[in-house]
Each structure stands twice: as C-alpha cells, then as structure tokens.
Amino acid sequence: MSRYLIDQYQALEVYTPGEQPQDQQYVKLNTNENPYPPSPAVIAAASREAGRLQLYSDPVCATLRDAIASLHDLKRENVYVSNGSDDILNFAFMAFAGRGGRVYFPDISYGFYSVFGGLHGCAYHTIPLEADFSIDPAKYHRRDGMIVIANPNAPTGLALSARDIEGILRANPDQVVLIDEAYVDFGAESCVGLIGKYDNLLVCQTFSKSRSMAGARLGFALASPGLIADLDRIKYSTNPYNVNLMTCAAGAAAIADNAYYMDNCRRIEATREAATERLRALGFTVLPSKANFVFVKSDRVDGGTLYAELKKRGVLVRHFDAPRISDYNRITIGTPEQMDVLIAKIKEIMGA
Ligand SMILES: *Cc1c(COP(=O)(O)O)cnc(C)c1O
C-alpha cells in the first residue's frame, strides 16, 4: 500500500480468488470452472468479432440482452449485462445499500458479499446457517435492509426452493432481495419466474459456470425494469462499454446453442451424483449439492491436510480456513476422468 491511498480503503478486506496457477498442469477442481469447452459456435463468434476490435462494443448490448430475455420469457428491459456477475453484485451493494446501508446475508456464503459490503461502507450483518449448513428462510423475513442469498449457496451447494424465496420476497416488500443464481443451472429451482410479481427481486446469473465462459467475463441480472434502470445508471457512470465486443457475440451464440450447455449441465450433475457416492463410500460427509461442486469432510484427514496432500499430487481443490468450515474442502465437479484421478489420489492419501 502507498501512503497516497485514502483512509477508507486502507483497512479493506479484499477478496482472495482461488489459485489460478499458470505453471503446472493441475487437475483443477478449485474454482468451479466448467470442464467442457465452449461450443464451436461460441468460438467462431468470438473469433469473428476479434477482427473488429478497433470498434467499441454496443453499450446497449441489444442482441445479447434480447437473447437472454427470450430464453427467460422476459423483455430487454428486464435484463442487465455486465463484465462478470461480480460486477453486478458490486453495483447492487453500491445502488441498494451504500454507506451505512444495511445488508443481510448468510455467515457462510460467497466471500465477495462482505468484501463489497466493506468497499461501500455498508452496515452488513451475517445470519448464521443452521447446524446442517442449511438456510432457514424465516430468518430473512421482515429485515430492514437488502438481502443477499446465493441459491444454491456456495460453498455448501445447498439450495432453497422458489417457494422459500417467494416467502422472503413477500416478507420484505420494501427491500431489494438479491438472489445470486450463479449455480442454478446444475439442478436447483430458479426464482426468475417471480420477477413479474415482485419488483424487489434481483436475480444474478453468470456465463462463467454453466456456460463454460469464465474467462470471457459475462454475467447478467434479471429484474423489474426499475431495478435494471438503476444498475444501468451506475454502469453509465462508470463504464458504458462494460461488456467487450467478443464476449457480447460469444454470449449471444451461447444462448443460441443453449441445448449444448444444458446437456453438459446434465452430464456434470450425473458426475456429481457418482462422485458423491464414491466419496461417501470412502467415509466422507458430502452435503447434498445442487451445484457443480461438492462440499466434503472426512473424519480421517483434516481439511487443510487433504487440500495440501492433493495439491502435492497435482489436484487442486478449495479449502477455506474459516470458522465452522475449516474441516471441509470444496471440490469442483470435473469430467469423469478428472474425478477418477481425484478419487485415486484420495485413496492414496487415506491409505498412507
Ligand atoms: C462464480 C460466482 C460468481 C461470479 O461469477 P462471475 O465469474 O463474476 O460471473 C458470483 N456468485 C457466486 C456465488 C459465484 O460462485
């Protein structure tokens, strides 16, 4: 830090991304990337646009927003697109809470929520998960600030029903309820269908996980036109060209090729169920996941040791050295072949 940085930023707790090693070929099961490549149509669309990089992208992202809207039976005014959904979360904390504004989210959830809360000086409060790591929706009723829930939650993988979300929306008519559906395509129930009924619902999704585009940085929000206009106000006050030319075209092509991605999601779900069974057979506690990862713990190896021993053997998983979850590891669901390597290495570690 330099002596020029203003006070308000000096004490910030910044987000620590999962390791992205550029040196060694790891079996990379640590940041919930999709193990399957983008569809050929997406690669072709991005390459086509690469030849036009001298031009600015469309600030409205009309084609992409229309494609996302029609996939969800919504209108362009219900869709906001951004440079990754982290950007939307950032804007939401800025727009709907801000300095001193109250925000509520689970104590164990996506690490960025508290980072954005700190960045914008919000008065954020965490609500403890139940002993089994589930969310009790009643604890989010009648709150006096914005509510943020990842559904399915990360890193647990546990999901709430759309009915539970509706209860939260109904019990907080004057608050924005942000549902982060980064992992919803892997078998959970989306609450997008409630957008017409609740103008306080803001749903965030991303192309990073189910659509194999983490490196392209594309996220989107679905909500009532008012909330979308609010996000647009912030975008036009920071960076109107927030989605680049290649990503814009790639995103539209990905929506056009939706079946390819949904097939991959079903494949990943099947791999997840198989991995869950195999890990349980090895004595692991595995939370029932609706995401593209599993949250696991063994009584025989502690979380930190398992992480380190797997890394030594070329397999990267995610360990959080945090209260309540330091016994656990979050393991991304890869291809069946990658999961075979994982299981073999775990057996080796447990046998030793
Ligand atoms: C991965 C993830 C995101 C962010 O995704 P982007 O790559 O920024 O679109 C948001 N929320 C949760 C819970 C995530 O796991």
PDB file of C-alpha atoms and ligand atoms in Angstrom, residues 84-86 110 180 182-183 206 208-209 217, ligand 1:
ATOM      1  CA  GLY A  84     -18.954 -10.905 -14.886  1.00  0.00           C
ATOM      2  CA  SER A  85     -21.669 -11.123 -12.264  1.00  0.00           C
ATOM      3  CA  ASP A  86     -19.243  -9.951  -9.563  1.00  0.00           C
ATOM      4  CA  TYR A 110     -19.805 -16.265  -1.311  1.00  0.00           C
ATOM      5  CA  ASP A 180     -27.354 -14.978  -6.761  1.00  0.00           C
ATOM      6  CA  ALA A 182     -24.542 -18.497 -10.269  1.00  0.00           C
ATOM      7  CA  TYR A 183     -25.080 -22.278  -9.971  1.00  0.00           C
ATOM      8  CA  THR A 206     -23.385 -15.858 -14.920  1.00  0.00           C
ATOM      9  CA  SER A 208     -18.879 -18.480 -16.006  1.00  0.00           C
ATOM     10  CA  LYS A 209     -20.094 -21.809 -14.668  1.00  0.00           C
ATOM     11  CA  ARG A 217     -16.370 -12.428 -18.042  1.00  0.00           C
TER      12      ARG A 217
HETATM   13  C1  LIG B   1     -18.594 -17.657  -9.506  1.00  0.00           C
HETATM   14  C2  LIG B   1     -19.592 -16.892  -8.702  1.00  0.00           C
HETATM   15  C3  LIG B   1     -19.980 -15.605  -9.046  1.00  0.00           C
HETATM   16  C4  LIG B   1     -19.258 -14.741 -10.037  1.00  0.00           C
HETATM   17  O1  LIG B   1     -19.168 -15.121 -11.252  1.00  0.00           O
HETATM   18  P1  LIG B   1     -18.553 -14.214 -12.395  1.00  0.00           P
HETATM   19  O2  LIG B   1     -17.455 -15.032 -12.943  1.00  0.00           O
HETATM   20  O3  LIG B   1     -18.098 -12.899 -11.831  1.00  0.00           O
HETATM   21  O4  LIG B   1     -19.716 -14.027 -13.307  1.00  0.00           O
HETATM   22  C5  LIG B   1     -20.980 -14.975  -8.320  1.00  0.00           C
HETATM   23  N1  LIG B   1     -21.551 -15.585  -7.275  1.00  0.00           N
HETATM   24  C6  LIG B   1     -21.194 -16.810  -6.894  1.00  0.00           C
HETATM   25  C7  LIG B   1     -21.853 -17.429  -5.720  1.00  0.00           C
HETATM   26  C8  LIG B   1     -20.184 -17.486  -7.579  1.00  0.00           C
HETATM   27  O5  LIG B   1     -19.778 -18.678  -7.168  1.00  0.00           O
END
